[in-house]
Amino acid sequence: MAVAVRVIPCLDVADGRVVKGVNFRDLRDAGNPVELARMYYEQGADEVTFLDVTATVEGRATMYDVVQSAAEQIFIPLTVGGGVREPDDVSRLLAHGADKVGVNSAALARPQLIDDIARRFGSQVLVLSLDIKRRGDGWIVTTHGGRTETAHDALDWAREVMERGAGELLINSIDADGTKQGFDLELVSAISAFATVPVIASGGAGAVEHFAPAIEAGADAVLAASVFHNRELTVGDVKASLRDHGLVIR
């Protein structure tokens, strides 16, 4: 039986508010994260992701309050990323109501963190986020919204994080992000071909017809932000399109 496709709105949160911008620049207010999360839940979202883009000590404390408030109002999995550097950060987020935790930069700096989180909490808690940029005939991993390039080959890094215990891969195409021209299907296909855990496609969604091809390329879930925040599409619109393509949705 086919696994049901998940549709996941993503909210960038700074100082307790949802923000919109390009590569974390020129941020502008987009609303209350708890209210938006509840709206997406009511639209039929399968999960919601919060990304803390100002993960300072003060911002993190604010984020715990946001997570707890959201968890009390939405009854679907809640993933929180941004500023997670130690297993104790994961523990605190889970205690405040998060179901899964996203890790990116800290895992690149110290890959052992992946092993530590998976061993302590289980792989199902750990979403490994990869911000990927094309380089020559392949792809590399980046940090800081694509502005800082690393020496990691994206496919090699994806294999390593799975071996270390990541439970899901969030594949964000920096090249496609913000273009609204569709997901990077070649990238999604390349990683899905060997992935042993669910793959979430992110970056580039701009129209309802962009979502089904990402699933057909091998993704298990699709994630988007601005098309939902700008009210260009609802979660229901996306699910209807997926259903029209013969895909199984929740």
PDB file of C-alpha atoms in Angstrom:
ATOM      1  CA  MET A   1       0.000   0.000   0.000  1.00  0.00           C
ATOM      2  CA  ALA A   2       1.314   3.432  -0.921  1.00  0.00           C
ATOM      3  CA  VAL A   3       2.423   5.679   1.908  1.00  0.00           C
ATOM      4  CA  ALA A   4       0.285   8.800   2.182  1.00  0.00           C
ATOM      5  CA  VAL A   5       1.909  12.019   0.984  1.00  0.00           C
ATOM      6  CA  ARG A   6       2.376  14.721   3.621  1.00  0.00           C
ATOM      7  CA  VAL A   7       1.876  18.454   3.041  1.00  0.00           C
ATOM      8  CA  ILE A   8       3.885  20.593   5.481  1.00  0.00           C
ATOM      9  CA  PRO A   9       3.660  24.383   5.882  1.00  0.00           C
ATOM     10  CA  CYS A  10       6.869  25.935   7.235  1.00  0.00           C
ATOM     11  CA  LEU A  11       6.914  29.059   9.394  1.00  0.00           C
ATOM     12  CA  ASP A  12      10.075  31.107   9.967  1.00  0.00           C
ATOM     13  CA  VAL A  13       9.813  32.526  13.478  1.00  0.00           C
ATOM     14  CA  ALA A  14      11.813  35.487  14.823  1.00  0.00           C
ATOM     15  CA  ASP A  15      11.218  36.908  18.287  1.00  0.00           C
ATOM     16  CA  GLY A  16       7.836  35.245  18.531  1.00  0.00           C
ATOM     17  CA  ARG A  17       6.498  36.346  15.133  1.00  0.00           C
ATOM     18  CA  VAL A  18       6.378  34.695  11.705  1.00  0.00           C
ATOM     19  CA  VAL A  19       8.635  36.524   9.267  1.00  0.00           C
ATOM     20  CA  LYS A  20       9.110  36.453   5.524  1.00  0.00           C
ATOM     21  CA  GLY A  21      12.182  37.411   3.569  1.00  0.00           C
ATOM     22  CA  VAL A  22      14.737  36.116   1.122  1.00  0.00           C
ATOM     23  CA  ASN A  23      17.577  34.065   2.582  1.00  0.00           C
ATOM     24  CA  PHE A  24      16.782  35.511   6.013  1.00  0.00           C
ATOM     25  CA  ARG A  25      17.293  39.075   4.736  1.00  0.00           C
ATOM     26  CA  ASP A  26      14.802  41.937   4.665  1.00  0.00           C
ATOM     27  CA  LEU A  27      12.550  40.133   7.112  1.00  0.00           C
ATOM     28  CA  ARG A  28       9.026  41.446   7.476  1.00  0.00           C
ATOM     29  CA  ASP A  29       6.242  40.442   9.805  1.00  0.00           C
ATOM     30  CA  ALA A  30       3.828  37.796   8.557  1.00  0.00           C
ATOM     31  CA  GLY A  31       1.740  37.135  11.624  1.00  0.00           C
ATOM     32  CA  ASN A  32       1.323  35.187  14.829  1.00  0.00           C
ATOM     33  CA  PRO A  33       2.898  31.712  14.548  1.00  0.00           C
ATOM     34  CA  VAL A  34       0.350  29.998  16.777  1.00  0.00           C
ATOM     35  CA  GLU A  35      -2.581  31.480  14.868  1.00  0.00           C
ATOM     36  CA  LEU A  36      -1.043  30.544  11.513  1.00  0.00           C
ATOM     37  CA  ALA A  37      -0.203  27.024  12.693  1.00  0.00           C
ATOM     38  CA  ARG A  38      -3.799  26.564  13.823  1.00  0.00           C
ATOM     39  CA  MET A  39      -5.088  27.856  10.468  1.00  0.00           C
ATOM     40  CA  TYR A  40      -2.910  25.355   8.594  1.00  0.00           C
ATOM     41  CA  TYR A  41      -4.028  22.586  10.939  1.00  0.00           C
ATOM     42  CA  GLU A  42      -7.659  23.452  10.183  1.00  0.00           C
ATOM     43  CA  GLN A  43      -6.852  23.460   6.442  1.00  0.00           C
ATOM     44  CA  GLY A  44      -5.662  19.860   6.759  1.00  0.00           C
ATOM     45  CA  ALA A  45      -1.874  20.182   7.087  1.00  0.00           C
ATOM     46  CA  ASP A  46      -0.245  16.877   8.006  1.00  0.00           C
ATOM     47  CA  GLU A  47       2.547  18.536   9.967  1.00  0.00           C
ATOM     48  CA  VAL A  48       3.791  22.030  10.750  1.00  0.00           C
ATOM     49  CA  THR A  49       7.430  23.119  10.888  1.00  0.00           C
ATOM     50  CA  PHE A  50       8.723  26.084  12.883  1.00  0.00           C
ATOM     51  CA  LEU A  51      12.172  27.413  12.026  1.00  0.00           C
ATOM     52  CA  ASP A  52      13.692  29.687  14.667  1.00  0.00           C
ATOM     53  CA  VAL A  53      15.693  32.206  12.636  1.00  0.00           C
ATOM     54  CA  THR A  54      16.892  34.234  15.626  1.00  0.00           C
ATOM     55  CA  ALA A  55      18.043  31.458  17.917  1.00  0.00           C
ATOM     56  CA  THR A  56      19.796  33.649  20.466  1.00  0.00           C
ATOM     57  CA  VAL A  57      19.255  32.894  24.141  1.00  0.00           C
ATOM     58  CA  GLU A  58      16.342  35.340  24.273  1.00  0.00           C
ATOM     59  CA  GLY A  59      14.907  34.130  20.988  1.00  0.00           C
ATOM     60  CA  ARG A  60      15.118  30.524  22.093  1.00  0.00           C
ATOM     61  CA  ALA A  61      13.222  31.273  25.306  1.00  0.00           C
ATOM     62  CA  THR A  62      10.522  32.987  23.232  1.00  0.00           C
ATOM     63  CA  MET A  63      10.447  30.000  20.888  1.00  0.00           C
ATOM     64  CA  TYR A  64       9.760  27.572  23.729  1.00  0.00           C
ATOM     65  CA  ASP A  65       6.636  29.597  24.565  1.00  0.00           C
ATOM     66  CA  VAL A  66       5.537  29.582  20.909  1.00  0.00           C
ATOM     67  CA  VAL A  67       6.077  25.820  20.617  1.00  0.00           C
ATOM     68  CA  GLN A  68       4.142  25.119  23.801  1.00  0.00           C
ATOM     69  CA  SER A  69       1.228  27.342  22.759  1.00  0.00           C
ATOM     70  CA  ALA A  70       1.070  25.752  19.310  1.00  0.00           C
ATOM     71  CA  ALA A  71       1.284  22.214  20.676  1.00  0.00           C
ATOM     72  CA  GLU A  72      -1.766  22.919  22.847  1.00  0.00           C
ATOM     73  CA  GLN A  73      -3.831  23.924  19.799  1.00  0.00           C
ATOM     74  CA  ILE A  74      -2.753  21.692  16.922  1.00  0.00           C
ATOM     75  CA  PHE A  75      -2.928  17.922  16.975  1.00  0.00           C
ATOM     76  CA  ILE A  76      -0.507  17.025  14.213  1.00  0.00           C
ATOM     77  CA  PRO A  77       3.285  16.579  14.400  1.00  0.00           C
ATOM     78  CA  LEU A  78       5.230  19.765  15.088  1.00  0.00           C
ATOM     79  CA  THR A  79       8.859  19.985  13.955  1.00  0.00           C
ATOM     80  CA  VAL A  80      11.112  22.732  15.315  1.00  0.00           C
ATOM     81  CA  GLY A  81      14.501  23.685  13.891  1.00  0.00           C
ATOM     82  CA  GLY A  82      17.041  26.433  14.372  1.00  0.00           C
ATOM     83  CA  GLY A  83      19.620  26.792  17.095  1.00  0.00           C
ATOM     84  CA  VAL A  84      19.700  23.122  18.111  1.00  0.00           C
ATOM     85  CA  ARG A  85      23.297  22.458  19.114  1.00  0.00           C
ATOM     86  CA  GLU A  86      23.135  19.854  21.891  1.00  0.00           C
ATOM     87  CA  PRO A  87      20.911  16.921  22.867  1.00  0.00           C
ATOM     88  CA  ASP A  88      19.688  18.985  25.813  1.00  0.00           C
ATOM     89  CA  ASP A  89      18.211  21.489  23.317  1.00  0.00           C
ATOM     90  CA  VAL A  90      16.206  18.614  21.850  1.00  0.00           C
ATOM     91  CA  SER A  91      15.079  17.554  25.310  1.00  0.00           C
ATOM     92  CA  ARG A  92      13.772  21.036  26.102  1.00  0.00           C
ATOM     93  CA  LEU A  93      11.922  21.363  22.788  1.00  0.00           C
ATOM     94  CA  LEU A  94      10.263  17.976  23.223  1.00  0.00           C
ATOM     95  CA  ALA A  95       9.293  18.929  26.770  1.00  0.00           C
ATOM     96  CA  HIS A  96       7.570  22.040  25.388  1.00  0.00           C
ATOM     97  CA  GLY A  97       5.535  20.053  22.865  1.00  0.00           C
ATOM     98  CA  ALA A  98       7.674  19.545  19.766  1.00  0.00           C
ATOM     99  CA  ASP A  99       7.373  16.102  18.174  1.00  0.00           C
ATOM    100  CA  LYS A 100      10.463  16.308  15.972  1.00  0.00           C
ATOM    101  CA  VAL A 101      13.537  18.499  15.868  1.00  0.00           C
ATOM    102  CA  GLY A 102      15.413  19.788  12.811  1.00  0.00           C
ATOM    103  CA  VAL A 103      19.189  20.044  12.805  1.00  0.00           C
ATOM    104  CA  ASN A 104      21.440  21.583  10.155  1.00  0.00           C
ATOM    105  CA  SER A 105      24.539  23.666  10.877  1.00  0.00           C
ATOM    106  CA  ALA A 106      25.395  22.052  14.206  1.00  0.00           C
ATOM    107  CA  ALA A 107      25.439  18.609  12.598  1.00  0.00           C
ATOM    108  CA  LEU A 108      27.830  19.829   9.912  1.00  0.00           C
ATOM    109  CA  ALA A 109      30.105  21.278  12.576  1.00  0.00           C
ATOM    110  CA  ARG A 110      29.913  18.144  14.732  1.00  0.00           C
ATOM    111  CA  PRO A 111      28.450  15.085  12.972  1.00  0.00           C
ATOM    112  CA  GLN A 112      28.547  13.100  16.229  1.00  0.00           C
ATOM    113  CA  LEU A 113      25.569  15.221  17.308  1.00  0.00           C
ATOM    114  CA  ILE A 114      23.377  13.181  14.941  1.00  0.00           C
ATOM    115  CA  ASP A 115      24.436   9.921  16.634  1.00  0.00           C
ATOM    116  CA  ASP A 116      23.913  11.438  20.083  1.00  0.00           C
ATOM    117  CA  ILE A 117      20.389  12.692  19.343  1.00  0.00           C
ATOM    118  CA  ALA A 118      19.305   9.488  17.585  1.00  0.00           C
ATOM    119  CA  ARG A 119      20.657   7.309  20.392  1.00  0.00           C
ATOM    120  CA  ARG A 120      19.021   9.349  23.155  1.00  0.00           C
ATOM    121  CA  PHE A 121      15.653  10.138  21.586  1.00  0.00           C
ATOM    122  CA  GLY A 122      15.258   7.782  18.604  1.00  0.00           C
ATOM    123  CA  SER A 123      15.678   8.444  14.902  1.00  0.00           C
ATOM    124  CA  GLN A 124      12.000   9.307  14.522  1.00  0.00           C
ATOM    125  CA  VAL A 125      12.654  12.581  16.384  1.00  0.00           C
ATOM    126  CA  LEU A 126      15.493  13.785  14.136  1.00  0.00           C
ATOM    127  CA  VAL A 127      14.921  15.643  10.866  1.00  0.00           C
ATOM    128  CA  LEU A 128      18.226  16.432   9.165  1.00  0.00           C
ATOM    129  CA  SER A 129      17.930  19.613   7.095  1.00  0.00           C
ATOM    130  CA  LEU A 130      20.218  20.000   4.082  1.00  0.00           C
ATOM    131  CA  ASP A 131      20.493  23.374   2.317  1.00  0.00           C
ATOM    132  CA  ILE A 132      21.825  22.321  -1.066  1.00  0.00           C
ATOM    133  CA  LYS A 133      23.298  24.269  -3.965  1.00  0.00           C
ATOM    134  CA  ARG A 134      24.335  23.082  -7.415  1.00  0.00           C
ATOM    135  CA  ARG A 135      28.062  23.003  -8.101  1.00  0.00           C
ATOM    136  CA  GLY A 136      29.266  21.704 -11.446  1.00  0.00           C
ATOM    137  CA  ASP A 137      27.679  18.346 -12.205  1.00  0.00           C
ATOM    138  CA  GLY A 138      26.682  17.781  -8.594  1.00  0.00           C
ATOM    139  CA  TRP A 139      25.558  19.512  -5.421  1.00  0.00           C
ATOM    140  CA  ILE A 140      27.185  20.834  -2.261  1.00  0.00           C
ATOM    141  CA  VAL A 141      25.819  21.523   1.211  1.00  0.00           C
ATOM    142  CA  THR A 142      25.632  25.129   2.408  1.00  0.00           C
ATOM    143  CA  THR A 143      24.832  26.953   5.634  1.00  0.00           C
ATOM    144  CA  HIS A 144      23.446  30.402   6.507  1.00  0.00           C
ATOM    145  CA  GLY A 145      20.670  30.283   3.943  1.00  0.00           C
ATOM    146  CA  GLY A 146      23.010  29.272   1.144  1.00  0.00           C
ATOM    147  CA  ARG A 147      25.511  32.061   1.671  1.00  0.00           C
ATOM    148  CA  THR A 148      28.249  29.878   3.178  1.00  0.00           C
ATOM    149  CA  GLU A 149      29.425  26.937   1.090  1.00  0.00           C
ATOM    150  CA  THR A 150      30.938  23.831   2.674  1.00  0.00           C
ATOM    151  CA  ALA A 151      33.202  21.146   1.263  1.00  0.00           C
ATOM    152  CA  HIS A 152      30.507  18.502   1.757  1.00  0.00           C
ATOM    153  CA  ASP A 153      29.127  16.776  -1.332  1.00  0.00           C
ATOM    154  CA  ALA A 154      25.366  16.780  -0.790  1.00  0.00           C
ATOM    155  CA  LEU A 155      24.782  13.142  -1.737  1.00  0.00           C
ATOM    156  CA  ASP A 156      27.657  11.916   0.413  1.00  0.00           C
ATOM    157  CA  TRP A 157      26.408  13.976   3.359  1.00  0.00           C
ATOM    158  CA  ALA A 158      22.883  12.617   2.929  1.00  0.00           C
ATOM    159  CA  ARG A 159      24.251   9.071   3.082  1.00  0.00           C
ATOM    160  CA  GLU A 160      26.326   9.846   6.167  1.00  0.00           C
ATOM    161  CA  VAL A 161      23.509  11.440   8.148  1.00  0.00           C
ATOM    162  CA  MET A 162      21.242   8.462   7.470  1.00  0.00           C
ATOM    163  CA  GLU A 163      23.953   6.076   8.618  1.00  0.00           C
ATOM    164  CA  ARG A 164      24.334   8.140  11.783  1.00  0.00           C
ATOM    165  CA  GLY A 165      20.640   7.922  12.588  1.00  0.00           C
ATOM    166  CA  ALA A 166      18.703  10.756  10.931  1.00  0.00           C
ATOM    167  CA  GLY A 167      15.049   9.787  10.659  1.00  0.00           C
ATOM    168  CA  GLU A 168      14.085  12.121   7.796  1.00  0.00           C
ATOM    169  CA  LEU A 169      15.861  14.278   5.239  1.00  0.00           C
ATOM    170  CA  LEU A 170      14.600  17.798   4.517  1.00  0.00           C
ATOM    171  CA  ILE A 171      16.044  18.626   1.099  1.00  0.00           C
ATOM    172  CA  ASN A 172      16.016  22.377   0.538  1.00  0.00           C
ATOM    173  CA  SER A 173      17.227  23.582  -2.846  1.00  0.00           C
ATOM    174  CA  ILE A 174      18.888  26.970  -2.441  1.00  0.00           C
ATOM    175  CA  ASP A 175      18.843  27.418  -6.228  1.00  0.00           C
ATOM    176  CA  ALA A 176      15.078  26.881  -6.426  1.00  0.00           C
ATOM    177  CA  ASP A 177      14.189  28.628  -3.169  1.00  0.00           C
ATOM    178  CA  GLY A 178      12.217  31.800  -3.743  1.00  0.00           C
ATOM    179  CA  THR A 179      12.030  31.333  -7.513  1.00  0.00           C
ATOM    180  CA  LYS A 180       8.485  29.917  -7.460  1.00  0.00           C
ATOM    181  CA  GLN A 181       9.490  27.886 -10.516  1.00  0.00           C
ATOM    182  CA  GLY A 182       9.019  24.509  -8.849  1.00  0.00           C
ATOM    183  CA  PHE A 183      11.090  22.105  -6.791  1.00  0.00           C
ATOM    184  CA  ASP A 184      14.513  20.913  -7.991  1.00  0.00           C
ATOM    185  CA  LEU A 185      13.256  17.581  -9.288  1.00  0.00           C
ATOM    186  CA  GLU A 186      16.692  16.359 -10.335  1.00  0.00           C
ATOM    187  CA  LEU A 187      17.984  16.863  -6.797  1.00  0.00           C
ATOM    188  CA  VAL A 188      14.934  15.240  -5.212  1.00  0.00           C
ATOM    189  CA  SER A 189      15.277  12.254  -7.539  1.00  0.00           C
ATOM    190  CA  ALA A 190      19.028  11.888  -6.946  1.00  0.00           C
ATOM    191  CA  ILE A 191      18.631  11.682  -3.160  1.00  0.00           C
ATOM    192  CA  SER A 192      15.389   9.701  -3.150  1.00  0.00           C
ATOM    193  CA  ALA A 193      17.065   7.047  -5.289  1.00  0.00           C
ATOM    194  CA  PHE A 194      19.179   5.862  -2.343  1.00  0.00           C
ATOM    195  CA  ALA A 195      17.353   7.304   0.677  1.00  0.00           C
ATOM    196  CA  THR A 196      16.360   4.781   3.334  1.00  0.00           C
ATOM    197  CA  VAL A 197      14.305   7.349   5.284  1.00  0.00           C
ATOM    198  CA  PRO A 198      11.513   9.730   4.199  1.00  0.00           C
ATOM    199  CA  VAL A 199      12.532  12.665   2.003  1.00  0.00           C
ATOM    200  CA  ILE A 200      10.849  16.077   2.317  1.00  0.00           C
ATOM    201  CA  ALA A 201      11.156  18.335  -0.740  1.00  0.00           C
ATOM    202  CA  SER A 202      11.566  22.053  -0.039  1.00  0.00           C
ATOM    203  CA  GLY A 203      12.349  25.178  -2.040  1.00  0.00           C
ATOM    204  CA  GLY A 204      10.704  26.519  -5.181  1.00  0.00           C
ATOM    205  CA  ALA A 205       6.980  25.880  -4.777  1.00  0.00           C
ATOM    206  CA  GLY A 206       5.054  28.626  -6.520  1.00  0.00           C
ATOM    207  CA  ALA A 207       1.942  27.003  -7.966  1.00  0.00           C
ATOM    208  CA  VAL A 208      -0.343  24.105  -7.204  1.00  0.00           C
ATOM    209  CA  GLU A 209       1.024  22.095 -10.123  1.00  0.00           C
ATOM    210  CA  HIS A 210       4.549  22.081  -8.647  1.00  0.00           C
ATOM    211  CA  PHE A 211       3.784  19.671  -5.793  1.00  0.00           C
ATOM    212  CA  ALA A 212       2.849  16.408  -7.507  1.00  0.00           C
ATOM    213  CA  PRO A 213       6.054  16.264  -9.624  1.00  0.00           C
ATOM    214  CA  ALA A 214       8.137  16.399  -6.435  1.00  0.00           C
ATOM    215  CA  ILE A 215       6.333  13.339  -5.106  1.00  0.00           C
ATOM    216  CA  GLU A 216       6.638  11.609  -8.472  1.00  0.00           C
ATOM    217  CA  ALA A 217      10.396  12.348  -8.333  1.00  0.00           C
ATOM    218  CA  GLY A 218      10.598  10.370  -5.097  1.00  0.00           C
ATOM    219  CA  ALA A 219       9.784  12.737  -2.218  1.00  0.00           C
ATOM    220  CA  ASP A 220       7.551  11.473   0.567  1.00  0.00           C
ATOM    221  CA  ALA A 221       6.420  14.957   1.620  1.00  0.00           C
ATOM    222  CA  VAL A 222       6.347  18.514   0.297  1.00  0.00           C
ATOM    223  CA  LEU A 223       7.115  21.624   2.341  1.00  0.00           C
ATOM    224  CA  ALA A 224       6.362  25.236   1.448  1.00  0.00           C
ATOM    225  CA  ALA A 225       6.156  28.608   3.149  1.00  0.00           C
ATOM    226  CA  SER A 226       5.414  31.759   1.163  1.00  0.00           C
ATOM    227  CA  VAL A 227       2.671  30.320  -1.074  1.00  0.00           C
ATOM    228  CA  PHE A 228       0.732  29.489   2.085  1.00  0.00           C
ATOM    229  CA  HIS A 229       1.586  32.655   4.051  1.00  0.00           C
ATOM    230  CA  ASN A 230       0.707  34.875   1.077  1.00  0.00           C
ATOM    231  CA  ARG A 231      -2.656  33.096   0.781  1.00  0.00           C
ATOM    232  CA  GLU A 232      -1.791  32.139  -2.800  1.00  0.00           C
ATOM    233  CA  LEU A 233      -2.639  28.516  -2.000  1.00  0.00           C
ATOM    234  CA  THR A 234      -4.242  26.617   0.835  1.00  0.00           C
ATOM    235  CA  VAL A 235      -3.197  23.206   2.073  1.00  0.00           C
ATOM    236  CA  GLY A 236      -6.503  21.972   0.660  1.00  0.00           C
ATOM    237  CA  ASP A 237      -5.609  23.244  -2.812  1.00  0.00           C
ATOM    238  CA  VAL A 238      -2.354  21.296  -2.736  1.00  0.00           C
ATOM    239  CA  LYS A 239      -4.014  18.122  -1.488  1.00  0.00           C
ATOM    240  CA  ALA A 240      -6.705  18.322  -4.163  1.00  0.00           C
ATOM    241  CA  SER A 241      -4.010  18.590  -6.843  1.00  0.00           C
ATOM    242  CA  LEU A 242      -2.105  15.621  -5.402  1.00  0.00           C
ATOM    243  CA  ARG A 243      -5.313  13.596  -5.330  1.00  0.00           C
ATOM    244  CA  ASP A 244      -6.011  14.537  -8.965  1.00  0.00           C
ATOM    245  CA  HIS A 245      -2.605  13.052  -9.828  1.00  0.00           C
ATOM    246  CA  GLY A 246      -3.675   9.747  -8.296  1.00  0.00           C
ATOM    247  CA  LEU A 247      -1.481  10.184  -5.225  1.00  0.00           C
ATOM    248  CA  VAL A 248      -2.545   8.952  -1.792  1.00  0.00           C
ATOM    249  CA  ILE A 249      -3.010  11.770   0.715  1.00  0.00           C
ATOM    250  CA  ARG A 250      -3.978  11.740   4.376  1.00  0.00           C
TER     251      ARG A 250
END
